[in-house]
XYZ file of N, CA and C in Angstrom:
462
model
N -158.872 -151.364 -58.125
C -159.148 -150.628 -56.914
C -157.826 -150.370 -56.194
N -157.718 -149.225 -55.560
C -156.525 -148.837 -54.815
C -156.882 -148.509 -53.376
N -155.940 -148.739 -52.490
C -156.085 -148.328 -51.105
C -155.152 -147.149 -50.907
N -155.680 -146.059 -50.408
C -154.877 -144.863 -50.202
C -154.963 -144.458 -48.752
N -153.830 -144.173 -48.174
C -153.731 -143.732 -46.806
C -153.659 -142.203 -46.850
N -154.600 -141.492 -46.263
C -154.705 -140.049 -46.445
C -153.617 -139.228 -45.768
N -153.203 -139.559 -44.603
C -152.125 -138.833 -43.951
C -152.589 -137.758 -43.001
N -151.700 -137.422 -42.076
C -151.991 -136.433 -41.050
C -152.313 -135.063 -41.623
N -151.724 -134.702 -42.753
C -151.915 -133.379 -43.311
C -153.387 -133.115 -43.627
N -154.164 -134.157 -43.885
C -155.559 -133.969 -44.243
C -156.489 -133.947 -43.039
N -156.040 -134.424 -41.901
C -156.958 -134.582 -40.787
C -157.479 -133.256 -40.261
N -156.735 -132.171 -40.418
C -157.198 -130.881 -39.920
C -158.023 -130.128 -40.958
N -158.120 -130.662 -42.140
C -158.824 -129.966 -43.210
C -159.970 -130.845 -43.696
N -161.104 -130.766 -43.012
C -162.234 -131.647 -43.309
C -162.805 -131.433 -44.707
N -162.773 -130.213 -45.215
C -163.301 -129.968 -46.561
C -162.474 -130.730 -47.583
N -161.151 -130.622 -47.467
C -160.287 -131.320 -48.412
C -160.428 -132.829 -48.230
N -160.538 -133.288 -46.998
C -160.700 -134.711 -46.727
C -161.982 -135.228 -47.366
N -163.102 -134.538 -47.149
C -164.369 -134.967 -47.729
C -164.336 -134.908 -49.249
N -163.759 -133.873 -49.798
C -163.657 -133.733 -51.244
C -162.824 -134.862 -51.830
N -161.681 -135.141 -51.215
C -160.816 -136.215 -51.700
C -161.521 -137.560 -51.603
N -162.252 -137.774 -50.521
C -162.962 -139.042 -50.355
C -164.033 -139.216 -51.420
N -164.778 -138.163 -51.721
C -165.829 -138.245 -52.728
C -165.258 -138.548 -54.101
N -164.210 -137.829 -54.491
C -163.590 -138.067 -55.796
C -163.022 -139.472 -55.853
N -162.328 -139.874 -54.799
C -161.694 -141.181 -54.784
C -162.714 -142.305 -54.825
N -163.823 -142.142 -54.120
C -164.844 -143.177 -54.114
C -165.378 -143.392 -55.523
N -165.563 -142.310 -56.261
C -166.036 -142.424 -57.637
C -165.024 -143.141 -58.521
N -163.729 -143.048 -58.154
C -162.677 -143.662 -58.954
C -162.340 -145.075 -58.491
N -163.062 -145.602 -57.500
C -162.791 -146.942 -57.018
C -161.608 -147.016 -56.071
N -161.355 -145.946 -55.344
C -160.258 -145.917 -54.393
C -160.838 -146.046 -52.995
N -160.206 -146.859 -52.167
C -160.652 -147.056 -50.795
C -159.635 -146.401 -49.870
N -160.120 -145.578 -48.932
C -159.236 -144.922 -47.978
C -159.226 -145.693 -46.670
N -158.042 -145.941 -46.158
C -157.932 -146.604 -44.861
C -156.899 -145.876 -44.015
N -157.248 -145.616 -42.784
C -156.296 -145.066 -41.835
C -155.684 -143.746 -42.262
N -154.602 -143.401 -41.625
C -153.872 -142.173 -41.908
C -152.389 -142.491 -41.922
N -151.627 -141.795 -42.740
C -150.182 -141.988 -42.706
C -149.638 -141.281 -41.497
N -148.486 -141.680 -41.100
C -147.841 -141.032 -39.973
C -146.807 -140.050 -40.488
N -146.464 -139.137 -39.658
C -145.402 -138.185 -39.968
C -144.107 -138.964 -40.198
N -143.990 -140.126 -39.554
C -142.796 -140.950 -39.728
C -142.614 -141.384 -41.181
N -143.693 -141.721 -41.859
C -143.599 -142.124 -43.263
C -143.110 -140.964 -44.123
N -143.544 -139.750 -43.808
C -143.081 -138.579 -44.559
C -141.601 -138.330 -44.305
N -141.181 -138.407 -43.029
C -139.757 -138.246 -42.708
C -138.920 -139.313 -43.402
N -139.415 -140.539 -43.398
C -138.690 -141.647 -44.023
C -138.505 -141.401 -45.520
N -139.542 -140.963 -46.189
C -139.430 -140.696 -47.623
C -138.522 -139.498 -47.881
N -138.586 -138.500 -47.024
C -137.687 -137.349 -47.164
C -136.234 -137.808 -47.084
N -135.913 -138.608 -46.097
C -134.539 -139.114 -45.947
C -134.126 -139.953 -47.149
N -135.020 -140.804 -47.619
C -134.716 -141.657 -48.777
C -134.437 -140.810 -50.012
N -135.278 -139.805 -50.245
C -135.106 -138.953 -51.422
C -133.814 -138.137 -51.334
N -133.501 -137.638 -50.142
C -132.258 -136.878 -49.969
C -131.054 -137.755 -50.266
N -131.080 -138.976 -49.783
C -129.964 -139.895 -50.045
C -129.829 -140.174 -51.536
N -130.942 -140.389 -52.220
C -130.900 -140.668 -53.660
C -130.423 -139.455 -54.464
N -130.791 -138.260 -54.019
C -130.346 -137.047 -54.707
C -128.896 -136.707 -54.378
N -128.446 -137.164 -53.236
C -127.104 -136.828 -52.756
C -127.218 -135.759 -51.688
N -126.908 -136.120 -50.478
C -127.088 -135.227 -49.339
C -126.352 -133.907 -49.504
N -125.187 -133.913 -50.139
C -124.396 -132.688 -50.253
C -124.610 -131.942 -51.567
N -125.464 -132.467 -52.436
C -125.744 -131.769 -53.698
C -126.729 -130.633 -53.444
N -126.795 -129.703 -54.365
C -127.753 -128.598 -54.202
C -129.196 -129.092 -54.101
N -129.629 -130.008 -54.984
C -131.011 -130.496 -54.829
C -131.226 -131.214 -53.498
N -130.252 -131.983 -53.049
C -130.376 -132.684 -51.778
C -130.453 -131.737 -50.591
N -129.617 -130.701 -50.615
C -129.636 -129.720 -49.528
C -130.939 -128.935 -49.531
N -131.407 -128.548 -50.725
C -132.663 -127.805 -50.824
C -133.831 -128.651 -50.335
N -133.891 -129.905 -50.774
C -134.977 -130.784 -50.331
C -134.909 -131.002 -48.824
N -133.721 -131.187 -48.296
C -133.578 -131.370 -46.860
C -134.104 -130.180 -46.076
N -133.795 -128.981 -46.546
C -134.233 -127.767 -45.849
C -135.744 -127.588 -45.936
N -136.291 -127.619 -47.159
C -137.739 -127.367 -47.284
C -138.552 -128.490 -46.653
N -138.062 -129.728 -46.774
C -138.769 -130.848 -46.169
C -138.780 -130.771 -44.654
N -137.630 -130.448 -44.065
C -137.553 -130.350 -42.601
C -138.419 -129.207 -42.082
N -138.354 -128.049 -42.722
C -139.164 -126.906 -42.276
C -140.652 -127.249 -42.366
N -141.035 -127.895 -43.448
C -142.431 -128.292 -43.626
C -142.873 -129.270 -42.539
N -142.082 -130.306 -42.319
C -142.460 -131.334 -41.352
C -142.377 -130.831 -39.912
N -141.602 -129.794 -39.687
C -141.538 -129.174 -38.363
C -142.579 -128.064 -38.225
N -143.453 -127.968 -39.206
C -144.536 -126.979 -39.255
C -144.003 -125.544 -39.168
N -142.932 -125.291 -39.919
C -142.327 -123.969 -39.996
C -142.373 -123.461 -41.442
N -143.503 -123.640 -42.075
C -143.661 -123.278 -43.481
C -143.419 -121.793 -43.740
N -143.647 -120.951 -42.720
C -143.441 -119.510 -42.897
C -141.975 -119.177 -43.172
N -141.059 -120.099 -42.879
C -139.631 -119.896 -43.136
C -139.250 -120.233 -44.579
N -140.173 -120.788 -45.334
C -139.859 -121.221 -46.694
C -140.023 -120.079 -47.689
N -139.140 -119.102 -47.558
C -139.122 -117.949 -48.467
C -137.846 -118.001 -49.290
N -137.872 -117.309 -50.400
C -136.698 -117.268 -51.270
C -135.480 -116.725 -50.526
N -135.691 -115.686 -49.730
C -134.592 -115.077 -48.984
C -133.989 -116.067 -47.987
N -134.831 -116.721 -47.188
C -134.324 -117.677 -46.195
C -133.592 -118.837 -46.848
N -134.129 -119.349 -47.933
C -133.479 -120.466 -48.618
C -132.135 -120.023 -49.179
N -132.092 -118.848 -49.795
C -130.836 -118.353 -50.379
C -129.757 -118.185 -49.322
N -130.137 -117.644 -48.175
C -129.137 -117.370 -47.146
C -128.803 -118.601 -46.306
N -129.783 -119.443 -45.997
C -129.546 -120.579 -45.114
C -129.081 -121.840 -45.842
N -129.478 -122.013 -47.102
C -129.102 -123.222 -47.840
C -127.932 -122.956 -48.773
N -127.986 -121.841 -49.474
C -126.990 -121.574 -50.510
C -125.938 -120.542 -50.100
N -125.950 -120.136 -48.842
C -124.890 -119.291 -48.310
C -124.833 -117.874 -48.822
N -125.921 -117.369 -49.349
C -125.928 -115.980 -49.801
C -125.926 -115.050 -48.599
N -125.384 -113.865 -48.785
C -125.276 -112.881 -47.712
C -126.647 -112.342 -47.314
N -126.889 -112.256 -46.009
C -128.160 -111.700 -45.540
C -128.235 -110.206 -45.803
N -127.090 -109.554 -45.945
C -127.070 -108.108 -46.183
C -127.175 -107.759 -47.659
N -126.654 -108.625 -48.517
C -126.557 -108.277 -49.938
C -127.453 -109.078 -50.870
N -128.160 -110.086 -50.371
C -128.942 -110.920 -51.288
C -130.121 -110.141 -51.845
N -130.232 -110.149 -53.174
C -131.330 -109.498 -53.883
C -131.924 -110.519 -54.848
N -133.129 -111.032 -54.564
C -133.714 -112.051 -55.436
C -133.937 -111.586 -56.869
N -134.044 -110.301 -57.083
C -134.211 -109.797 -58.450
C -132.919 -109.954 -59.254
N -131.788 -109.974 -58.555
C -130.490 -110.086 -59.215
C -129.903 -111.496 -59.164
N -130.354 -112.305 -58.227
C -129.791 -113.641 -58.015
C -130.930 -114.658 -57.994
N -131.003 -115.474 -59.024
C -132.104 -116.433 -59.174
C -131.758 -117.826 -58.653
N -130.742 -117.937 -57.800
C -130.275 -119.252 -57.365
C -131.406 -120.119 -56.807
N -132.272 -119.561 -56.014
C -133.328 -120.365 -55.396
C -134.329 -120.831 -56.456
N -134.734 -119.953 -57.335
C -135.687 -120.334 -58.390
C -135.097 -121.390 -59.319
N -133.837 -121.216 -59.676
C -133.174 -122.176 -60.563
C -133.051 -123.532 -59.883
N -132.590 -123.534 -58.638
C -132.414 -124.804 -57.931
C -133.753 -125.473 -57.615
N -134.783 -124.691 -57.356
C -136.113 -125.272 -57.128
C -136.615 -125.943 -58.406
N -136.374 -125.320 -59.541
C -136.759 -125.914 -60.825
C -136.020 -127.238 -61.032
N -134.732 -127.238 -60.748
C -133.935 -128.464 -60.893
C -134.429 -129.549 -59.933
N -134.762 -129.161 -58.723
C -135.267 -130.129 -57.748
C -136.597 -130.721 -58.220
N -137.484 -129.893 -58.736
C -138.771 -130.404 -59.251
C -138.529 -131.458 -60.325
N -137.607 -131.173 -61.216
C -137.280 -132.107 -62.297
C -136.687 -133.399 -61.735
N -135.776 -133.278 -60.793
C -135.140 -134.465 -60.191
C -136.169 -135.323 -59.455
N -137.087 -134.693 -58.739
C -138.110 -135.457 -58.031
C -139.012 -136.201 -59.007
N -139.406 -135.528 -60.098
C -140.224 -136.214 -61.119
C -139.482 -137.426 -61.660
N -138.200 -137.240 -62.000
C -137.394 -138.345 -62.526
C -137.262 -139.469 -61.506
N -137.062 -139.114 -60.260
C -136.901 -140.091 -59.192
C -138.112 -141.018 -59.114
N -139.310 -140.451 -59.149
C -140.511 -141.276 -59.015
C -140.916 -141.936 -60.331
N -140.551 -141.357 -61.452
C -140.863 -141.986 -62.735
C -140.023 -143.223 -62.979
N -138.766 -143.188 -62.570
C -137.891 -144.338 -62.829
C -138.062 -145.433 -61.786
N -138.794 -145.144 -60.749
C -139.118 -146.185 -59.779
C -138.147 -146.260 -58.627
N -137.586 -147.426 -58.420
C -136.767 -147.628 -57.242
C -137.611 -148.249 -56.141
N -138.617 -148.974 -56.551
C -139.512 -149.612 -55.584
C -140.740 -148.757 -55.360
N -141.849 -149.393 -55.027
C -143.076 -148.628 -54.791
C -142.953 -147.795 -53.518
N -143.324 -146.555 -53.598
C -143.261 -145.645 -52.461
C -144.675 -145.254 -52.072
N -145.004 -145.433 -50.813
C -146.330 -145.018 -50.336
C -146.455 -143.516 -50.379
N -145.378 -142.813 -50.016
C -145.385 -141.361 -49.964
C -144.414 -140.851 -51.022
N -144.855 -139.871 -51.792
C -143.991 -139.237 -52.770
C -143.960 -137.741 -52.493
N -142.834 -137.124 -52.804
C -142.647 -135.705 -52.534
C -142.668 -134.942 -53.841
N -143.337 -133.808 -53.837
C -143.286 -132.894 -54.976
C -143.092 -131.483 -54.437
N -142.622 -130.610 -55.306
C -142.459 -129.200 -54.974
C -143.221 -128.420 -56.039
N -144.476 -128.087 -55.763
C -145.300 -127.425 -56.776
C -144.682 -126.100 -57.237
N -144.852 -125.810 -58.516
C -144.353 -124.556 -59.069
C -144.991 -123.375 -58.350
N -144.204 -122.340 -58.133
C -144.717 -121.133 -57.502
C -144.656 -121.144 -55.988
N -144.103 -122.209 -55.410
C -143.999 -122.299 -53.964
C -142.757 -123.082 -53.590
N -142.298 -122.882 -52.374
C -141.176 -123.663 -51.852
C -141.655 -124.604 -50.752
N -142.960 -124.780 -50.658
C -143.553 -125.685 -49.670
C -143.777 -127.033 -50.358
N -143.087 -128.068 -49.879
C -143.252 -129.377 -50.520
C -144.609 -129.991 -50.206
N -145.007 -130.898 -51.064
C -146.230 -131.676 -50.863
C -145.827 -133.134 -50.720
N -146.380 -133.774 -49.714
C -146.174 -135.199 -49.516
C -147.465 -135.863 -49.956
N -147.393 -136.609 -51.047
C -148.569 -137.185 -51.682
C -148.538 -138.690 -51.513
N -149.668 -139.230 -51.159
C -149.769 -140.672 -51.022
C -150.055 -141.308 -52.369
N -149.174 -142.186 -52.757
C -149.313 -142.858 -54.036
C -150.262 -144.040 -53.895
N -151.188 -144.178 -54.820
C -152.085 -145.333 -54.760
C -151.297 -146.619 -54.969
N -151.663 -147.628 -54.222
C -151.012 -148.932 -54.340
C -152.035 -149.948 -54.822
N -151.638 -150.784 -55.784
C -152.564 -151.828 -56.209
C -152.792 -152.831 -55.085
N -153.992 -153.372 -55.045
C -154.301 -154.410 -54.071
C -153.545 -155.681 -54.429
N -153.271 -156.525 -53.446
C -152.596 -157.797 -53.747
C -153.385 -158.569 -54.803
N -152.670 -159.095 -55.767
C -153.298 -159.856 -56.833
C -153.678 -159.004 -58.028
N -153.827 -157.712 -57.845
C -154.210 -156.842 -58.935
C -153.079 -156.695 -59.948
N -151.844 -156.673 -59.478
C -150.704 -156.571 -60.378
C -150.623 -157.803 -61.279
N -150.875 -158.960 -60.708
C -150.815 -160.197 -61.473
C -151.880 -160.197 -62.567
N -153.088 -159.734 -62.240
C -154.166 -159.716 -63.219
C -153.840 -158.779 -64.375
N -153.171 -157.654 -64.085
C -152.839 -156.690 -65.140
C -151.753 -157.237 -66.056
N -150.834 -158.068 -65.504
C -149.733 -158.610 -66.295
C -150.184 -159.757 -67.179
N -151.262 -160.407 -66.822
C -151.710 -161.614 -67.541
C -152.293 -161.280 -68.880
């Protein structure tokens, strides 16, 4: 059995909340409370530090994560990212000719997968960047109940 904290992002979307609760209940998952925006900010900062704050993936994650958490998702466009994160010209940037944002988003997706696969301690909140969008997802990772880890190792 797992305890999952649903988070603020779900509180305004009752359909998704009810759907997630129904599926989770069938899987033996118990939902308690809600995560705070602070936990999402904390994980964003941790991931940026691990990726390297000045690296392209770190800068991209910092930008999309901050815009998302500041509820400015409408700013997460290829043009805005190219000009504000990667320094492309606002007058000359053509996404058909310059794939910097798509390439770096692909690299970031790969780095995030690697980051959570290799561990570095259990994280309540994990970040992903779904394909086809520049809006990150903050996902609550299921945590084993105390004593459950010991039973699995035995």
